[in-house]
Short mmCIF file of C-alpha atoms and ligand atoms in Angstrom, two decimals:
data_model
loop_
_atom_site.label_atom_id
_atom_site.label_comp_id
_atom_site.label_asym_id
_atom_site.label_seq_id
_atom_site.Cartn_x
_atom_site.Cartn_y
_atom_site.Cartn_z
CA MET K 1 8.03 20.70 -12.30
CA LEU K 2 6.05 21.35 -9.24
CA VAL K 3 7.06 19.81 -5.81
CA GLU K 4 4.46 19.84 -3.08
CA ASN K 5 5.59 19.40 0.47
CA ASN K 6 3.41 17.33 3.07
CA ALA K 7 1.31 16.52 0.23
CA ALA K 8 -2.28 14.54 0.74
CA LEU K 9 -2.16 11.28 -1.01
CA GLN K 10 -5.70 10.52 -0.46
CA PRO K 11 -6.86 11.91 -3.78
CA HIS K 12 -4.01 9.70 -5.58
CA ASN K 13 -4.74 6.34 -4.44
CA THR K 14 -7.98 4.53 -5.55
CA PHE K 15 -8.52 2.94 -1.91
CA GLY K 16 -9.04 6.70 -0.60
CA ILE K 17 -6.51 5.88 2.19
CA ALA K 18 -5.56 9.16 3.97
CA ALA K 19 -1.82 9.58 4.19
CA GLN K 20 0.80 12.19 3.11
CA ALA K 21 4.02 12.43 1.19
CA GLN K 22 6.58 14.39 2.43
CA ARG K 23 7.51 15.30 -0.97
CA LEU K 24 5.59 14.95 -4.16
CA LEU K 25 6.75 15.93 -7.57
CA ARG K 26 4.43 16.15 -10.38
CA LEU K 27 6.07 14.87 -13.73
CA ARG K 28 4.73 16.42 -16.70
CA LYS K 29 7.58 16.18 -19.14
CA ALA K 30 9.52 13.31 -19.73
CA GLU K 31 12.32 15.12 -21.43
CA LEU K 32 13.32 16.75 -18.03
CA LEU K 33 13.77 13.43 -16.17
CA PRO K 34 17.42 12.42 -17.43
CA ASP K 35 18.65 16.05 -16.10
CA LEU K 36 17.01 15.60 -13.02
CA VAL K 37 18.47 12.11 -12.39
CA ARG K 38 21.74 13.80 -12.77
CA GLN K 39 21.41 16.37 -10.35
CA PRO K 40 23.31 16.44 -7.21
CA GLY K 41 21.38 15.00 -4.36
CA TRP K 42 19.20 12.77 -6.46
CA CYS K 43 18.89 9.22 -4.94
CA ALA K 44 17.18 6.56 -6.79
CA GLU K 45 16.77 4.49 -3.75
CA ARG K 46 14.65 7.31 -2.16
CA LEU K 47 11.92 7.65 -4.40
CA ARG K 48 8.54 5.98 -5.44
CA VAL K 49 6.88 6.26 -8.77
CA LEU K 50 3.09 6.85 -8.65
CA GLY K 51 0.43 6.59 -11.39
CA GLY K 52 -3.21 6.16 -10.74
CA GLY K 53 -2.65 4.62 -7.29
CA SER K 54 -4.96 1.64 -8.31
CA ASN K 55 -2.53 -1.09 -7.26
CA ILE K 56 -0.85 0.14 -4.00
CA VAL K 57 -1.72 0.43 -0.42
CA LEU K 58 -0.59 3.15 1.60
CA THR K 59 0.40 1.82 5.11
CA GLY K 60 1.43 5.07 6.30
CA ASP K 61 2.92 8.47 5.31
CA VAL K 62 5.48 8.18 2.50
CA GLU K 63 8.83 9.57 3.36
CA PRO K 64 10.77 8.96 -0.04
CA LEU K 65 10.23 11.46 -2.79
CA VAL K 66 7.00 10.64 -4.67
CA LEU K 67 7.08 11.06 -8.56
CA LYS K 68 3.64 11.47 -9.67
CA ILE K 69 3.44 10.60 -13.28
CA GLU K 70 1.49 13.19 -15.18
CA MET K 71 2.92 13.19 -18.82
CA LEU K 72 -0.15 13.49 -21.43
CA GLY K 73 -0.41 12.61 -24.89
CA ARG K 74 -1.41 10.01 -27.33
CA ARG K 75 -0.78 9.85 -31.08
CA LEU K 76 -0.72 7.39 -34.32
CA LEU K 77 2.90 6.92 -35.20
CA ARG K 78 2.29 4.94 -38.17
CA GLU K 79 -0.31 3.34 -40.48
CA THR K 80 0.64 0.69 -42.84
CA GLU K 81 -1.47 -1.97 -44.76
CA ALA K 82 -1.15 -4.48 -41.79
CA GLY K 83 -2.25 -2.19 -38.92
CA TYR K 84 -1.58 1.00 -36.67
CA LEU K 85 1.26 1.74 -34.41
CA VAL K 86 -0.21 3.91 -31.60
CA GLU K 87 1.62 5.59 -28.82
CA ALA K 88 0.69 7.04 -25.40
CA ASP K 89 2.37 8.95 -22.64
CA ALA K 90 2.61 7.23 -19.34
CA GLY K 91 0.14 9.48 -17.32
CA GLU K 92 -2.70 8.90 -19.66
CA ASN K 93 -5.62 7.28 -18.12
CA TRP K 94 -5.56 3.69 -19.39
CA HIS K 95 -9.41 3.39 -19.90
CA ASP K 96 -9.71 6.70 -21.68
CA PHE K 97 -6.69 5.49 -23.86
CA VAL K 98 -8.67 2.43 -25.05
CA ALA K 99 -11.77 4.20 -25.47
CA TRP K 100 -9.79 6.76 -27.71
CA THR K 101 -8.08 4.04 -29.89
CA LEU K 102 -11.69 2.70 -30.51
CA ASP K 103 -13.21 5.96 -31.55
CA ARG K 104 -10.75 5.87 -34.24
CA GLY K 105 -11.27 2.41 -35.53
CA TRP K 106 -8.16 0.97 -34.33
CA TYR K 107 -9.49 -2.19 -32.72
CA GLY K 108 -7.87 -4.93 -30.46
CA LEU K 109 -7.58 -3.28 -26.77
CA GLU K 110 -11.46 -3.44 -25.98
CA ASN K 111 -11.19 -6.44 -23.65
CA LEU K 112 -8.88 -4.32 -21.56
CA ALA K 113 -11.68 -1.66 -20.99
CA LEU K 114 -12.29 -0.10 -17.69
CA ILE K 115 -9.12 -1.33 -15.88
CA PRO K 116 -8.17 1.57 -13.57
CA GLY K 117 -4.68 3.37 -13.78
CA THR K 118 -2.50 4.74 -16.20
CA VAL K 119 -0.81 3.60 -19.38
CA GLY K 120 2.82 3.83 -17.88
CA ALA K 121 1.85 1.40 -15.04
CA ALA K 122 0.10 -1.06 -17.30
CA PRO K 123 3.14 -2.95 -18.45
CA VAL K 124 4.41 -3.11 -14.89
CA GLN K 125 2.06 -6.08 -14.16
CA ASN K 126 1.34 -6.80 -17.83
CA ILE K 127 -2.39 -6.08 -17.20
CA GLY K 128 -4.95 -8.59 -18.34
CA ALA K 129 -8.73 -9.36 -18.41
CA TYR K 130 -11.33 -11.20 -20.20
CA GLY K 131 -8.88 -13.30 -21.97
CA LEU K 132 -6.27 -10.58 -23.14
CA GLU K 133 -3.03 -9.19 -21.73
CA LEU K 134 -1.15 -6.12 -22.48
CA GLN K 135 1.70 -8.05 -23.99
CA ASP K 136 -0.58 -9.41 -26.76
CA ARG K 137 -0.90 -5.91 -28.33
CA PHE K 138 2.35 -4.35 -27.07
CA HIS K 139 4.93 -2.95 -29.42
CA SER K 140 7.84 -1.37 -27.31
CA LEU K 141 8.34 1.50 -24.58
CA ASP K 142 10.54 3.92 -23.55
CA ALA K 143 11.81 3.98 -20.17
CA VAL K 144 14.18 5.94 -18.17
CA ASP K 145 16.92 4.11 -15.82
CA LEU K 146 16.63 6.08 -12.67
CA HIS K 147 20.22 5.20 -11.66
CA SER K 148 21.82 6.70 -14.93
CA GLY K 149 19.33 8.94 -16.27
CA GLU K 150 19.70 7.06 -19.73
CA VAL K 151 16.54 6.62 -21.91
CA HIS K 152 16.13 2.98 -23.28
CA ASN K 153 13.40 1.67 -25.70
CA LEU K 154 12.55 -1.62 -24.64
CA ASP K 155 10.72 -4.73 -26.67
CA ALA K 156 8.48 -7.11 -25.53
CA ALA K 157 11.34 -9.54 -25.09
CA GLN K 158 13.35 -7.39 -22.71
CA CYS K 159 10.15 -6.36 -20.80
CA ARG K 160 10.02 -10.21 -19.99
CA PHE K 161 6.32 -10.11 -19.55
CA GLY K 162 4.80 -13.00 -17.37
CA TYR K 163 1.38 -13.60 -15.80
CA ARG K 164 0.80 -10.00 -13.98
CA ASP K 165 4.49 -9.85 -14.09
CA SER K 166 7.37 -8.09 -16.11
CA VAL K 167 10.91 -7.08 -15.56
CA PHE K 168 9.57 -3.80 -13.85
CA LYS K 169 8.22 -6.08 -11.00
CA CYS K 170 11.53 -8.33 -10.84
CA GLU K 171 14.17 -5.57 -10.89
CA ARG K 172 12.88 -3.94 -7.63
CA THR K 173 15.97 -3.01 -6.00
CA VAL K 174 15.35 -1.65 -2.54
CA ALA K 175 11.68 -1.11 -1.72
CA PRO K 176 8.33 -1.50 -2.97
CA GLY K 177 7.53 1.02 -5.44
CA HIS K 178 11.10 1.59 -6.19
CA GLY K 179 12.08 -0.07 -9.54
CA ARG K 180 15.07 0.80 -11.70
CA TRP K 181 12.82 1.98 -14.59
CA LEU K 182 10.26 4.71 -15.16
CA ILE K 183 8.20 4.08 -18.03
CA THR K 184 7.47 7.29 -19.95
CA ARG K 185 5.81 6.21 -23.21
CA VAL K 186 4.13 2.86 -24.38
CA ARG K 187 3.52 1.87 -28.14
CA PHE K 188 0.79 -0.49 -29.22
CA TRP K 189 0.44 -2.53 -32.43
CA LEU K 190 -3.19 -2.99 -33.67
CA PRO K 191 -3.49 -5.21 -36.65
CA LYS K 192 -6.02 -4.17 -39.19
CA ARG K 193 -7.14 -7.99 -39.70
CA TRP K 194 -9.03 -7.68 -36.17
CA GLN K 195 -10.23 -10.82 -34.48
CA PRO K 196 -12.56 -10.91 -31.52
CA VAL K 197 -11.17 -12.43 -28.22
CA LEU K 198 -14.38 -14.19 -26.92
CA GLY K 199 -12.95 -17.14 -25.11
CA TYR K 200 -13.75 -15.93 -21.57
CA LEU K 201 -16.66 -17.58 -20.20
CA GLU K 202 -18.29 -14.34 -19.25
CA LEU K 203 -18.11 -13.30 -23.03
CA GLU K 204 -19.21 -16.41 -24.09
CA ARG K 205 -22.40 -16.10 -22.20
CA LYS K 206 -22.90 -12.50 -23.76
CA VAL K 207 -22.55 -14.16 -27.15
CA ALA K 208 -25.32 -16.70 -26.31
CA GLU K 209 -27.51 -14.15 -24.59
CA THR K 210 -27.55 -11.92 -27.44
CA GLY K 211 -27.03 -14.29 -30.46
CA LEU K 212 -24.19 -11.91 -31.75
CA GLU K 213 -21.71 -14.38 -32.98
CA GLN K 214 -19.64 -11.82 -34.60
CA PRO K 215 -19.74 -8.75 -32.23
CA THR K 216 -17.74 -5.73 -33.11
CA ALA K 217 -15.01 -4.46 -31.08
CA ARG K 218 -17.42 -1.77 -29.59
CA GLN K 219 -19.89 -4.44 -28.77
CA ILE K 220 -16.85 -6.09 -26.75
CA PHE K 221 -16.12 -2.81 -25.09
CA ASP K 222 -19.48 -2.21 -23.91
CA TRP K 223 -19.87 -6.03 -22.88
CA VAL K 224 -16.72 -5.84 -20.91
CA CYS K 225 -17.69 -2.59 -19.22
CA GLN K 226 -21.21 -3.91 -18.28
CA ILE K 227 -19.68 -7.11 -16.69
CA ARG K 228 -16.89 -5.45 -14.83
CA ARG K 229 -19.59 -2.62 -13.53
CA ALA K 230 -21.77 -5.54 -12.09
CA LYS K 231 -18.96 -7.15 -10.45
CA LEU K 232 -16.62 -4.63 -9.12
CA PRO K 233 -17.23 -1.44 -6.91
CA ASP K 234 -16.26 1.82 -9.19
CA PRO K 235 -13.33 3.37 -7.05
CA ALA K 236 -14.72 6.75 -7.65
CA VAL K 237 -17.82 5.57 -5.53
CA ILE K 238 -16.20 3.04 -2.73
CA GLY K 239 -12.51 3.09 -2.59
CA ASN K 240 -10.76 -0.29 -3.36
CA VAL K 241 -7.76 -1.58 -5.22
CA GLY K 242 -9.62 -4.52 -7.02
CA SER K 243 -8.54 -8.29 -5.72
CA PHE K 244 -6.86 -7.61 -2.61
CA PHE K 245 -5.47 -11.16 -2.26
CA GLN K 246 -3.84 -13.42 -4.82
CA ASN K 247 -5.47 -16.84 -5.42
CA PRO K 248 -3.24 -19.23 -3.43
CA LEU K 249 -1.47 -22.17 -5.15
CA VAL K 250 -1.47 -25.44 -3.19
CA SER K 251 -0.24 -28.99 -3.90
CA ARG K 252 -2.71 -31.68 -5.17
CA GLU K 253 -2.52 -33.48 -1.69
CA GLN K 254 -3.07 -30.10 0.17
CA CYS K 255 -6.06 -29.62 -2.13
CA ALA K 256 -7.61 -33.18 -1.78
CA GLU K 257 -7.22 -32.54 2.11
CA ILE K 258 -9.10 -29.38 2.00
CA CYS K 259 -11.60 -30.72 -0.30
CA ALA K 260 -12.43 -33.85 1.77
CA ARG K 261 -13.50 -31.40 4.67
CA HIS K 262 -15.08 -28.50 2.38
CA PRO K 263 -16.30 -30.27 -0.99
CA ALA K 264 -17.17 -26.97 -2.32
CA VAL K 265 -14.21 -25.34 -2.42
CA VAL K 266 -13.58 -23.43 -5.78
CA HIS K 267 -10.23 -24.70 -7.29
CA TYR K 268 -8.35 -25.03 -10.57
CA PRO K 269 -5.82 -27.68 -11.49
CA LEU K 270 -2.91 -26.07 -13.35
CA PRO K 271 -0.71 -27.81 -15.91
CA ASP K 272 2.36 -27.97 -13.38
CA GLY K 273 0.50 -30.33 -10.86
CA ARG K 274 -0.41 -27.55 -8.26
CA VAL K 275 -3.89 -26.27 -7.75
CA LYS K 276 -5.28 -22.66 -7.59
CA LEU K 277 -7.77 -22.05 -4.90
CA ALA K 278 -10.29 -19.30 -5.09
CA ALA K 279 -9.11 -16.85 -2.58
CA GLY K 280 -12.55 -14.97 -2.56
CA TRP K 281 -14.35 -18.42 -1.84
CA LEU K 282 -12.02 -19.11 1.14
CA ILE K 283 -12.55 -15.51 2.63
CA GLU K 284 -16.43 -15.90 2.09
CA ALA K 285 -16.45 -19.26 3.84
CA CYS K 286 -14.58 -17.65 6.76
CA GLY K 287 -17.90 -15.34 6.91
CA TRP K 288 -15.78 -12.21 5.82
CA LYS K 289 -17.94 -11.15 2.94
CA GLY K 290 -19.85 -7.84 3.83
CA GLN K 291 -17.98 -7.50 7.33
CA THR K 292 -16.46 -4.27 8.54
CA LEU K 293 -13.38 -3.82 10.88
CA GLY K 294 -12.57 -0.23 11.83
CA ARG K 295 -13.14 1.68 8.64
CA ALA K 296 -12.27 -0.99 6.10
CA GLY K 297 -14.62 -3.81 4.92
CA VAL K 298 -15.09 -6.77 2.66
CA TYR K 299 -17.33 -5.69 -0.49
CA GLU K 300 -20.92 -7.40 -0.15
CA LYS K 301 -21.04 -8.67 -3.71
CA GLN K 302 -17.31 -10.11 -4.01
CA ALA K 303 -14.93 -11.13 -0.76
CA LEU K 304 -11.92 -10.70 -2.67
CA VAL K 305 -12.26 -7.14 -2.71
CA LEU K 306 -11.69 -4.80 0.42
CA VAL K 307 -13.38 -1.34 0.77
CA ASN K 308 -13.20 1.84 2.12
CA ARG K 309 -15.74 2.44 4.75
CA GLY K 310 -14.20 5.48 6.21
CA ASP K 311 -15.84 9.06 5.54
CA ALA K 312 -14.64 12.80 5.89
CA TYR K 313 -14.76 12.71 9.61
CA GLN K 314 -13.00 9.34 10.16
CA PRO K 315 -11.21 8.47 7.04
CA CYS K 316 -9.81 5.10 6.48
CA SER K 317 -6.28 4.68 7.12
CA GLY K 318 -3.57 2.11 6.08
CA ALA K 319 -3.66 0.71 9.63
CA ASP K 320 -7.71 -0.17 9.13
CA VAL K 321 -6.80 -1.79 5.91
CA MET K 322 -3.85 -3.88 7.17
CA ALA K 323 -5.72 -4.94 10.48
CA LEU K 324 -8.55 -6.31 8.27
CA ALA K 325 -6.22 -7.70 5.91
CA THR K 326 -4.29 -9.52 8.62
CA ALA K 327 -7.47 -10.63 10.30
CA ILE K 328 -8.68 -12.41 7.13
CA GLN K 329 -5.25 -13.93 6.55
CA ALA K 330 -5.41 -15.38 10.13
CA SER K 331 -8.99 -16.72 9.61
CA VAL K 332 -8.13 -18.53 6.35
CA LEU K 333 -4.98 -19.90 7.70
CA GLU K 334 -6.76 -21.37 10.84
CA ARG K 335 -9.54 -22.83 8.96
CA PHE K 336 -7.77 -24.05 5.47
CA GLY K 337 -4.16 -23.99 6.42
CA VAL K 338 -3.67 -21.69 3.56
CA ARG K 339 -1.79 -18.09 3.65
CA LEU K 340 -3.02 -15.60 1.60
CA GLU K 341 -0.75 -13.06 0.00
CA ILE K 342 -1.77 -9.53 -0.70
CA GLU K 343 -1.90 -8.62 -4.42
CA PRO K 344 -1.41 -4.99 -4.53
CA GLU K 345 2.06 -3.37 -3.57
CA LEU K 346 2.26 -2.16 0.12
CA TRP K 347 3.83 1.45 0.52
C1 FAD N 1 -11.43 -1.94 -9.25
C2 FAD N 1 -10.14 -2.44 -9.79
C3 FAD N 1 -10.14 -3.34 -10.78
C4 FAD N 1 -8.83 -3.77 -11.37
N1 FAD N 1 -9.02 -4.76 -12.13
C5 FAD N 1 -7.64 -5.41 -12.89
C6 FAD N 1 -7.84 -6.14 -14.12
O1 FAD N 1 -8.74 -6.54 -14.52
N2 FAD N 1 -6.52 -6.66 -14.48
C7 FAD N 1 -5.32 -6.02 -13.94
O2 FAD N 1 -4.25 -6.56 -14.65
N3 FAD N 1 -5.14 -5.17 -12.87
C8 FAD N 1 -6.53 -4.70 -12.45
N4 FAD N 1 -6.39 -3.75 -11.29
C9 FAD N 1 -5.08 -3.32 -10.89
C10 FAD N 1 -4.69 -1.85 -11.57
O3 FAD N 1 -5.64 -1.24 -12.11
C11 FAD N 1 -3.48 -2.15 -12.22
O4 FAD N 1 -2.49 -2.86 -11.98
C12 FAD N 1 -2.94 -0.90 -13.06
O5 FAD N 1 -2.26 -1.19 -14.21
C13 FAD N 1 -2.30 0.06 -11.95
O6 FAD N 1 -2.12 1.28 -12.64
P1 FAD N 1 -1.80 2.66 -11.57
O7 FAD N 1 -1.51 3.74 -12.62
O8 FAD N 1 -2.75 2.90 -10.73
O9 FAD N 1 -0.66 2.27 -10.92
P2 FAD N 1 -0.20 2.44 -9.36
O10 FAD N 1 -0.98 1.75 -8.24
O11 FAD N 1 0.13 3.90 -9.32
O12 FAD N 1 1.36 1.83 -9.40
C14 FAD N 1 1.64 0.31 -9.57
C15 FAD N 1 2.97 0.00 -9.70
O13 FAD N 1 3.50 0.49 -10.92
C16 FAD N 1 4.59 1.42 -10.64
N5 FAD N 1 4.40 2.39 -11.73
C17 FAD N 1 3.52 3.19 -11.97
N6 FAD N 1 3.53 3.98 -13.06
C18 FAD N 1 5.01 3.74 -13.37
C19 FAD N 1 5.82 4.16 -14.48
N7 FAD N 1 5.42 4.96 -15.11
N8 FAD N 1 6.92 3.64 -14.65
C20 FAD N 1 7.47 2.58 -13.90
N9 FAD N 1 6.57 2.18 -12.63
C21 FAD N 1 5.26 2.84 -12.56
C22 FAD N 1 4.38 1.82 -9.30
O14 FAD N 1 5.58 2.48 -8.54
C23 FAD N 1 3.85 0.71 -8.43
O15 FAD N 1 4.87 -0.36 -8.13
C24 FAD N 1 -7.53 -3.28 -10.98
C25 FAD N 1 -7.69 -2.35 -9.88
C26 FAD N 1 -8.81 -1.75 -9.41
C27 FAD N 1 -8.89 -0.61 -8.28
#
C-alpha cells in the first residue's frame, strides 16, 4: 500500500479544486483492509473514502487520512438460462464497466452510461438516470465494516436503497465522507430477457426522431451518451460535480404563492402533496446563468451546474466554490423564499 504525505487532491476531484490531503493511502487490494483496520492506531472516525471525486466538494485541505479506492477487476461470476451475474471491484470506472458489459452482450445498464465515478461509489447514492436506478440491476455487494474489519455481503434489502440514497449515506457516523462501510465489490444481475427502458422524455424523443421503436441496448447507450454530452460539461474539460443543488420541495400553498408572482416557475407536484421546484430555473431567474464569481462560475447551458473557472496560475479553491454557492443561495432565498441545499458532499 502506498501512502503519500501532503498529496495533491486536484487530480482526484472532478471539480478540479486545488487542495491537499495530509495523508493519502491508495487501496489496491481489498484483502488488506481487515488487517489494516485491526492495526493499533487505526481510527475509523479519522478517515475519508474517496472514489472518483465526482460527488464531493473540497472546501479546504483534508486532515483525516484519505483512502483512495483503486481496486480493479471485473468478471462474469455465473451464467444461467435466465441471465448473467457480473461483478466489478470498487475502483473500476463506472462508465467503462457499463461499456464492458454491453460489449459482451450483457444488457441492462445502458441507461446509466456516462455517469462519472467508480463502481464502489455507485450504490452509495443509488445512482440513477434516464428512468433507471442502480437498484434495478443490483444483486449484492461486499463491504468492510471500518470499525471491526469484518467483511459483509449485503443484499438489496440490507442496502436500503431509496431515491439517491442508501444505508451507506444514512450511516454517516461522524463527518462527511466518513461512513461505517467501505464497499469493495459490487454484483449486478442482468437478465437475458432484456427489455429497453424508454419511459424518459428525452429517450421517447429519440425514438420519435429516429423511428426506431425497438432500439438495441447499444442504441440506447449511444443516445444516453449523446443527450448527456449535449447537456452537461465533461469534467475532463470543464471541472464540475454535475447538479450542484437539490431541487427544493415546498408545500402546495408556498408553490401557489410563488406561481402567483412568477407564473413560469418550473414545478412538479408530488404524490405526497408537496411540490418539487426546478432549482436550475430558480437560479437562472436570479440572473446567475453564465456568471462568474472569483474562480467559480455557473455553466452557460445549465444553471444547476457550477463550474471551475480557474487556471494553472490561479486555481479554483473550495472557498471560491462556496462563495458562489452561498451567493446563489442568498439570491434564491431573497427572491423566492426558498432555501437551496447543496447536493454533493462537502469535505
Ligand atoms: C457531470 C456529472 C454528472 C453526474 N450525473 C449523475 C447522474 O446522472 N446520476 C447520479 O446518480 N449521479 C450523477 N453524478 C454524481 C456522481 O457521478 C455519482 O454520485 C458517483 O456515483 C460518484 O462516484 P465517485 O466515485 O466519484 O464518488 P466520490 O465523489 O469519490 O464519493 C462520493 C461518496 O461516496 C463515498 N464512497 C466512494 N467510494 C466508496 C466506497 N468504495 N465505499 C464506500 N463509500 C464510498 C465517499 O466517501 C463519498 O461519501 C454526476 C456527477 C457529474 C460530475
